[in-house]
Amino acid sequence: MHELRWDVFCKIVDNLGDIGVCWRLARQLHMEHGLQVRLWIDDLSVAKRVIPALDVTLQKQVIQDITIVSWHANTMFDQAAEVVIEAFGCELPPVYLDAMTQKRSKWVNLEYLSAEPWVGDFHAKPSPRPQHNLTRHFYFPGFTEATGGLIRERDIVAQNQLLASDIQLQNAFWKRLNLTHDAHLRVSLFYYPHAPVHDLLTIMASGRQTTDCYVPASSDLQQIARFFGKDSIAAGENLTYKNLSLHVLPFLSHQDYDQLLAVCDINFVRGEDSWIRAIWAGKPFIWQPYFQTENTHMKKLDAFLEVFYAHSDAKQVACEAHRYWSAGHMPETAWNHFLNALPALRHHARQQAQQLAKQADLASKLVIFCNKIQ
Ligand code: TRH
């Protein structure tokens, strides 16, 4: 057990990935490494979706042993922690930087995840900040030993595999969420608005097999409403067209979302955090990277496909479906190829979850790293 205090700073740029990663990391640093963690958040009302117990009127509160502080409560900026994690280059407040200088805090900038080969070269590089007499260290998550690793709770892969192989546990999950699950194929769907959702729903509706499709209400539901000829749809609705039954779910807790991914046959995920969760679920998935200019997101996608499917017979099929999904068009042939390759994709996804889980996880590597740096 460490006596050190850690501060994690999170600015919610867009969507939920930033707070999703920071909340997960904060909890893991506490639960698995015994650290005292404060999580500074700039927008409590968005964070409340991921941390439902948050009281947005409080400047400071403790939830699951993590002290959560509103970034705007700058009266506390004079008490810097021994280790400071600046998530995704969110720019620490100048007053707090002064306090870090006094405290001689260790300063780590946690970067976004990428499978691109350059990540290993840039990981752990220091960048001196003479004006504050501090050094900012770059910490890059990644898929190889040369990087900062992937966020993974100690038991998550085992828990997911247990759930995926135990019908009674699965039935209890569906029952708790009040969901039917009698179709041949179960698909979870979390996506950005430019995803070709209409194409996918059309193909699933006219498919040979019946499909249950689960959509958490966080996604843009407009495309789905239009597909079913409605003005709007909301959590709790179940819509059927031909061979497709679509279920709109409420926004799930982190734990329920993990379980949904573990019990579905195919998961559509996006961004950063749900992408990693899909890997640990050990089920075939299609990832949609966060859109970036100059096609940067497609480069990230290709880099990931190269790493993840390097030794898979189903590489071509997986690449085809991923590229179409991210490019905004899903032809029926690509989806059918994906379905036909499901046994191979399933085997590969499960093997990759086990393989990647053999590497040290991000929180453990981060703790070791922070013990080493000055
Ligand atoms: O919300 P996102 O699009 O976040 C993105 C990415 O992190 C991206 O890299 C970043 O640049 C951008 O934000 C600013 O997708 P992501 O990363 O999957 O985060 C979604 C979070 O929501 C994740 O923690 C899982 C969680 N979640 C639930 O808890 N319940 C749900 O029902 C769903 C669908 C998601």
PDB file of C-alpha atoms in Angstrom, residues 166-360:
ATOM      1  CA  ASP A 166     -22.938 -19.492 -18.256  1.00  0.00           C
ATOM      2  CA  ILE A 167     -26.511 -19.454 -19.549  1.00  0.00           C
ATOM      3  CA  GLN A 168     -28.015 -18.917 -16.092  1.00  0.00           C
ATOM      4  CA  LEU A 169     -25.904 -15.833 -15.466  1.00  0.00           C
ATOM      5  CA  GLN A 170     -26.834 -14.540 -18.899  1.00  0.00           C
ATOM      6  CA  ASN A 171     -30.539 -15.082 -18.279  1.00  0.00           C
ATOM      7  CA  ALA A 172     -30.243 -13.185 -15.008  1.00  0.00           C
ATOM      8  CA  PHE A 173     -28.585 -10.303 -16.871  1.00  0.00           C
ATOM      9  CA  TRP A 174     -31.298 -10.107 -19.547  1.00  0.00           C
ATOM     10  CA  LYS A 175     -33.979 -10.352 -16.891  1.00  0.00           C
ATOM     11  CA  ARG A 176     -32.438  -7.577 -14.810  1.00  0.00           C
ATOM     12  CA  LEU A 177     -32.389  -5.329 -17.866  1.00  0.00           C
ATOM     13  CA  ASN A 178     -35.884  -6.466 -18.792  1.00  0.00           C
ATOM     14  CA  LEU A 179     -34.801  -7.487 -22.285  1.00  0.00           C
ATOM     15  CA  THR A 180     -35.785 -10.258 -24.657  1.00  0.00           C
ATOM     16  CA  HIS A 181     -32.991 -12.219 -26.307  1.00  0.00           C
ATOM     17  CA  ASP A 182     -34.569 -14.898 -28.412  1.00  0.00           C
ATOM     18  CA  ALA A 183     -33.080 -14.088 -31.812  1.00  0.00           C
ATOM     19  CA  HIS A 184     -30.257 -16.018 -33.482  1.00  0.00           C
ATOM     20  CA  LEU A 185     -27.881 -13.128 -33.349  1.00  0.00           C
ATOM     21  CA  ARG A 186     -27.356 -10.482 -30.645  1.00  0.00           C
ATOM     22  CA  VAL A 187     -25.718  -7.242 -31.627  1.00  0.00           C
ATOM     23  CA  SER A 188     -24.900  -4.227 -29.454  1.00  0.00           C
ATOM     24  CA  LEU A 189     -24.677  -0.917 -31.261  1.00  0.00           C
ATOM     25  CA  PHE A 190     -22.788   2.167 -30.016  1.00  0.00           C
ATOM     26  CA  TYR A 191     -21.669   4.518 -32.787  1.00  0.00           C
ATOM     27  CA  TYR A 192     -21.000   8.042 -33.993  1.00  0.00           C
ATOM     28  CA  PRO A 193     -23.672   9.785 -36.086  1.00  0.00           C
ATOM     29  CA  HIS A 194     -21.838   9.297 -39.409  1.00  0.00           C
ATOM     30  CA  ALA A 195     -21.965   5.482 -39.075  1.00  0.00           C
ATOM     31  CA  PRO A 196     -24.062   3.770 -41.782  1.00  0.00           C
ATOM     32  CA  VAL A 197     -26.732   2.682 -39.319  1.00  0.00           C
ATOM     33  CA  HIS A 198     -29.488   2.720 -41.912  1.00  0.00           C
ATOM     34  CA  ASP A 199     -27.504   0.300 -44.116  1.00  0.00           C
ATOM     35  CA  LEU A 200     -26.884  -2.032 -41.203  1.00  0.00           C
ATOM     36  CA  LEU A 201     -30.498  -2.083 -40.009  1.00  0.00           C
ATOM     37  CA  THR A 202     -31.730  -2.704 -43.553  1.00  0.00           C
ATOM     38  CA  ILE A 203     -29.384  -5.661 -43.968  1.00  0.00           C
ATOM     39  CA  MET A 204     -30.238  -7.107 -40.556  1.00  0.00           C
ATOM     40  CA  ALA A 205     -33.985  -6.759 -41.205  1.00  0.00           C
ATOM     41  CA  SER A 206     -33.775  -8.677 -44.457  1.00  0.00           C
ATOM     42  CA  GLY A 207     -31.191 -11.158 -43.189  1.00  0.00           C
ATOM     43  CA  ARG A 208     -31.631 -14.919 -43.170  1.00  0.00           C
ATOM     44  CA  GLN A 209     -31.457 -15.059 -39.385  1.00  0.00           C
ATOM     45  CA  THR A 210     -33.307 -13.079 -36.740  1.00  0.00           C
ATOM     46  CA  THR A 211     -31.326 -10.375 -34.964  1.00  0.00           C
ATOM     47  CA  ASP A 212     -31.787  -8.676 -31.607  1.00  0.00           C
ATOM     48  CA  CYS A 213     -30.028  -5.318 -31.750  1.00  0.00           C
ATOM     49  CA  TYR A 214     -29.386  -3.402 -28.492  1.00  0.00           C
ATOM     50  CA  VAL A 215     -28.768   0.335 -28.696  1.00  0.00           C
ATOM     51  CA  PRO A 216     -27.874   2.287 -25.540  1.00  0.00           C
ATOM     52  CA  ALA A 217     -29.672   5.624 -25.497  1.00  0.00           C
ATOM     53  CA  SER A 218     -26.403   7.541 -25.558  1.00  0.00           C
ATOM     54  CA  SER A 219     -26.036   7.100 -29.309  1.00  0.00           C
ATOM     55  CA  ASP A 220     -27.602   9.380 -31.846  1.00  0.00           C
ATOM     56  CA  LEU A 221     -31.026   7.746 -32.155  1.00  0.00           C
ATOM     57  CA  GLN A 222     -32.267   9.886 -35.027  1.00  0.00           C
ATOM     58  CA  GLN A 223     -31.141   7.487 -37.756  1.00  0.00           C
ATOM     59  CA  ILE A 224     -32.870   4.633 -35.974  1.00  0.00           C
ATOM     60  CA  ALA A 225     -36.083   6.579 -35.499  1.00  0.00           C
ATOM     61  CA  ARG A 226     -36.087   7.421 -39.214  1.00  0.00           C
ATOM     62  CA  PHE A 227     -35.496   3.779 -40.142  1.00  0.00           C
ATOM     63  CA  PHE A 228     -38.642   2.796 -38.243  1.00  0.00           C
ATOM     64  CA  GLY A 229     -40.579   5.743 -39.672  1.00  0.00           C
ATOM     65  CA  LYS A 230     -40.826   7.583 -36.350  1.00  0.00           C
ATOM     66  CA  ASP A 231     -40.000  11.148 -35.297  1.00  0.00           C
ATOM     67  CA  SER A 232     -38.129  10.055 -32.209  1.00  0.00           C
ATOM     68  CA  ILE A 233     -37.458   7.028 -30.041  1.00  0.00           C
ATOM     69  CA  ALA A 234     -36.455   6.638 -26.420  1.00  0.00           C
ATOM     70  CA  ALA A 235     -35.020   4.149 -23.954  1.00  0.00           C
ATOM     71  CA  GLY A 236     -37.368   1.281 -23.245  1.00  0.00           C
ATOM     72  CA  GLU A 237     -38.781   1.057 -26.770  1.00  0.00           C
ATOM     73  CA  ASN A 238     -38.713  -2.228 -28.688  1.00  0.00           C
ATOM     74  CA  LEU A 239     -39.183  -1.982 -32.430  1.00  0.00           C
ATOM     75  CA  THR A 240     -39.543  -4.800 -34.913  1.00  0.00           C
ATOM     76  CA  TYR A 241     -39.214  -4.851 -38.686  1.00  0.00           C
ATOM     77  CA  LYS A 242     -38.977  -8.147 -40.588  1.00  0.00           C
ATOM     78  CA  ASN A 243     -36.157 -10.151 -38.999  1.00  0.00           C
ATOM     79  CA  LEU A 244     -34.854  -7.320 -36.837  1.00  0.00           C
ATOM     80  CA  SER A 245     -35.882  -6.558 -33.250  1.00  0.00           C
ATOM     81  CA  LEU A 246     -34.311  -3.390 -31.975  1.00  0.00           C
ATOM     82  CA  HIS A 247     -34.200  -2.544 -28.277  1.00  0.00           C
ATOM     83  CA  VAL A 248     -33.359   0.946 -27.060  1.00  0.00           C
ATOM     84  CA  LEU A 249     -31.592   0.632 -23.718  1.00  0.00           C
ATOM     85  CA  PRO A 250     -31.090   3.275 -21.079  1.00  0.00           C
ATOM     86  CA  PHE A 251     -27.517   4.506 -20.729  1.00  0.00           C
ATOM     87  CA  LEU A 252     -25.962   1.596 -18.818  1.00  0.00           C
ATOM     88  CA  SER A 253     -23.588   1.631 -15.866  1.00  0.00           C
ATOM     89  CA  HIS A 254     -19.992   0.726 -16.698  1.00  0.00           C
ATOM     90  CA  GLN A 255     -20.597  -2.707 -15.212  1.00  0.00           C
ATOM     91  CA  ASP A 256     -23.806  -3.394 -17.148  1.00  0.00           C
ATOM     92  CA  TYR A 257     -22.231  -2.158 -20.350  1.00  0.00           C
ATOM     93  CA  ASP A 258     -19.348  -4.613 -19.873  1.00  0.00           C
ATOM     94  CA  GLN A 259     -21.861  -7.382 -19.361  1.00  0.00           C
ATOM     95  CA  LEU A 260     -23.840  -6.421 -22.446  1.00  0.00           C
ATOM     96  CA  LEU A 261     -20.659  -6.678 -24.506  1.00  0.00           C
ATOM     97  CA  ALA A 262     -19.883 -10.072 -22.993  1.00  0.00           C
ATOM     98  CA  VAL A 263     -23.316 -11.551 -23.819  1.00  0.00           C
ATOM     99  CA  CYS A 264     -23.681 -10.216 -27.364  1.00  0.00           C
ATOM    100  CA  ASP A 265     -22.351 -11.984 -30.476  1.00  0.00           C
ATOM    101  CA  ILE A 266     -21.120  -8.830 -32.172  1.00  0.00           C
ATOM    102  CA  ASN A 267     -20.413  -5.420 -30.616  1.00  0.00           C
ATOM    103  CA  PHE A 268     -20.198  -2.118 -32.429  1.00  0.00           C
ATOM    104  CA  VAL A 269     -18.073   0.226 -30.317  1.00  0.00           C
ATOM    105  CA  ARG A 270     -16.410   3.588 -30.762  1.00  0.00           C
ATOM    106  CA  GLY A 271     -13.882   6.109 -29.424  1.00  0.00           C
ATOM    107  CA  GLU A 272     -11.557   4.778 -26.775  1.00  0.00           C
ATOM    108  CA  ASP A 273     -13.113   3.301 -23.661  1.00  0.00           C
ATOM    109  CA  SER A 274     -15.885   1.175 -25.245  1.00  0.00           C
ATOM    110  CA  TRP A 275     -13.272  -0.033 -27.772  1.00  0.00           C
ATOM    111  CA  ILE A 276     -11.090  -1.408 -24.970  1.00  0.00           C
ATOM    112  CA  ARG A 277     -14.115  -2.898 -23.218  1.00  0.00           C
ATOM    113  CA  ALA A 278     -15.000  -4.748 -26.436  1.00  0.00           C
ATOM    114  CA  ILE A 279     -11.515  -6.238 -26.502  1.00  0.00           C
ATOM    115  CA  TRP A 280     -11.893  -7.544 -22.938  1.00  0.00           C
ATOM    116  CA  ALA A 281     -15.368  -8.886 -23.751  1.00  0.00           C
ATOM    117  CA  GLY A 282     -13.603 -11.353 -26.057  1.00  0.00           C
ATOM    118  CA  LYS A 283     -16.362 -11.162 -28.676  1.00  0.00           C
ATOM    119  CA  PRO A 284     -16.156 -10.116 -32.343  1.00  0.00           C
ATOM    120  CA  PHE A 285     -16.540  -6.348 -32.644  1.00  0.00           C
ATOM    121  CA  ILE A 286     -16.421  -3.494 -35.091  1.00  0.00           C
ATOM    122  CA  TRP A 287     -14.706  -0.338 -33.859  1.00  0.00           C
ATOM    123  CA  GLN A 288     -15.480   3.137 -35.143  1.00  0.00           C
ATOM    124  CA  PRO A 289     -12.656   5.552 -34.274  1.00  0.00           C
ATOM    125  CA  TYR A 290     -13.410   9.141 -33.243  1.00  0.00           C
ATOM    126  CA  PHE A 291     -13.516  11.262 -36.415  1.00  0.00           C
ATOM    127  CA  GLN A 292     -10.398  13.345 -37.054  1.00  0.00           C
ATOM    128  CA  THR A 293      -9.417  15.628 -39.905  1.00  0.00           C
ATOM    129  CA  GLU A 294      -7.060  14.529 -42.695  1.00  0.00           C
ATOM    130  CA  ASN A 295      -8.312  10.977 -42.365  1.00  0.00           C
ATOM    131  CA  THR A 296      -6.217  10.511 -39.227  1.00  0.00           C
ATOM    132  CA  HIS A 297      -8.908   8.280 -37.765  1.00  0.00           C
ATOM    133  CA  MET A 298      -8.620   5.878 -40.726  1.00  0.00           C
ATOM    134  CA  LYS A 299      -4.856   5.647 -40.157  1.00  0.00           C
ATOM    135  CA  LYS A 300      -5.575   4.790 -36.525  1.00  0.00           C
ATOM    136  CA  LEU A 301      -8.085   2.210 -37.642  1.00  0.00           C
ATOM    137  CA  ASP A 302      -5.641   0.579 -40.063  1.00  0.00           C
ATOM    138  CA  ALA A 303      -2.891   0.525 -37.437  1.00  0.00           C
ATOM    139  CA  PHE A 304      -5.229  -1.230 -35.026  1.00  0.00           C
ATOM    140  CA  LEU A 305      -6.393  -3.765 -37.603  1.00  0.00           C
ATOM    141  CA  GLU A 306      -2.755  -4.596 -38.417  1.00  0.00           C
ATOM    142  CA  VAL A 307      -1.935  -5.212 -34.760  1.00  0.00           C
ATOM    143  CA  PHE A 308      -5.116  -6.945 -33.658  1.00  0.00           C
ATOM    144  CA  TYR A 309      -5.682  -9.226 -36.658  1.00  0.00           C
ATOM    145  CA  ALA A 310      -2.019  -9.893 -37.461  1.00  0.00           C
ATOM    146  CA  HIS A 311      -2.350 -13.646 -37.069  1.00  0.00           C
ATOM    147  CA  SER A 312      -6.002 -14.165 -37.901  1.00  0.00           C
ATOM    148  CA  ASP A 313      -7.479 -16.054 -40.855  1.00  0.00           C
ATOM    149  CA  ALA A 314     -10.386 -13.638 -40.673  1.00  0.00           C
ATOM    150  CA  LYS A 315      -8.200 -10.532 -41.057  1.00  0.00           C
ATOM    151  CA  GLN A 316      -9.472  -9.577 -44.501  1.00  0.00           C
ATOM    152  CA  VAL A 317     -13.115  -9.921 -43.516  1.00  0.00           C
ATOM    153  CA  ALA A 318     -12.593  -7.922 -40.311  1.00  0.00           C
ATOM    154  CA  CYS A 319     -10.712  -5.173 -42.172  1.00  0.00           C
ATOM    155  CA  GLU A 320     -13.401  -4.940 -44.824  1.00  0.00           C
ATOM    156  CA  ALA A 321     -16.262  -4.551 -42.329  1.00  0.00           C
ATOM    157  CA  HIS A 322     -14.331  -2.047 -40.185  1.00  0.00           C
ATOM    158  CA  ARG A 323     -13.320   0.138 -43.105  1.00  0.00           C
ATOM    159  CA  TYR A 324     -16.805   0.211 -44.557  1.00  0.00           C
ATOM    160  CA  TRP A 325     -18.378   1.044 -41.185  1.00  0.00           C
ATOM    161  CA  SER A 326     -16.005   3.945 -40.582  1.00  0.00           C
ATOM    162  CA  ALA A 327     -16.263   5.175 -44.155  1.00  0.00           C
ATOM    163  CA  GLY A 328     -20.039   5.511 -43.763  1.00  0.00           C
ATOM    164  CA  HIS A 329     -21.347   2.736 -46.005  1.00  0.00           C
ATOM    165  CA  MET A 330     -22.017  -0.913 -45.170  1.00  0.00           C
ATOM    166  CA  PRO A 331     -22.658  -3.170 -48.189  1.00  0.00           C
ATOM    167  CA  GLU A 332     -24.611  -6.345 -47.613  1.00  0.00           C
ATOM    168  CA  THR A 333     -21.696  -8.440 -48.865  1.00  0.00           C
ATOM    169  CA  ALA A 334     -19.331  -7.049 -46.204  1.00  0.00           C
ATOM    170  CA  TRP A 335     -21.805  -7.821 -43.422  1.00  0.00           C
ATOM    171  CA  ASN A 336     -22.466 -11.309 -44.772  1.00  0.00           C
ATOM    172  CA  HIS A 337     -18.747 -12.013 -45.028  1.00  0.00           C
ATOM    173  CA  PHE A 338     -18.436 -10.920 -41.395  1.00  0.00           C
ATOM    174  CA  LEU A 339     -21.305 -13.202 -40.334  1.00  0.00           C
ATOM    175  CA  ASN A 340     -19.902 -16.151 -42.273  1.00  0.00           C
ATOM    176  CA  ALA A 341     -16.543 -15.666 -40.581  1.00  0.00           C
ATOM    177  CA  LEU A 342     -18.058 -15.445 -37.087  1.00  0.00           C
ATOM    178  CA  PRO A 343     -16.591 -18.736 -35.795  1.00  0.00           C
ATOM    179  CA  ALA A 344     -13.071 -17.628 -36.758  1.00  0.00           C
ATOM    180  CA  LEU A 345     -13.654 -14.085 -35.488  1.00  0.00           C
ATOM    181  CA  ARG A 346     -15.030 -15.435 -32.209  1.00  0.00           C
ATOM    182  CA  HIS A 347     -12.031 -17.668 -31.703  1.00  0.00           C
ATOM    183  CA  HIS A 348      -9.658 -14.824 -32.514  1.00  0.00           C
ATOM    184  CA  ALA A 349     -11.395 -12.284 -30.249  1.00  0.00           C
ATOM    185  CA  ARG A 350     -11.271 -14.660 -27.320  1.00  0.00           C
ATOM    186  CA  GLN A 351      -7.638 -15.507 -27.942  1.00  0.00           C
ATOM    187  CA  GLN A 352      -6.687 -11.828 -28.253  1.00  0.00           C
ATOM    188  CA  ALA A 353      -8.421 -10.957 -24.980  1.00  0.00           C
ATOM    189  CA  GLN A 354      -6.390 -13.652 -23.228  1.00  0.00           C
ATOM    190  CA  GLN A 355      -3.171 -12.734 -25.005  1.00  0.00           C
ATOM    191  CA  LEU A 356      -3.388  -8.986 -24.362  1.00  0.00           C
ATOM    192  CA  ALA A 357      -4.378  -9.623 -20.744  1.00  0.00           C
ATOM    193  CA  LYS A 358      -1.003 -11.305 -20.225  1.00  0.00           C
ATOM    194  CA  GLN A 359       0.657  -7.898 -20.588  1.00  0.00           C
ATOM    195  CA  ALA A 360       0.774  -5.624 -17.554  1.00  0.00           C
TER     196      ALA A 360
END
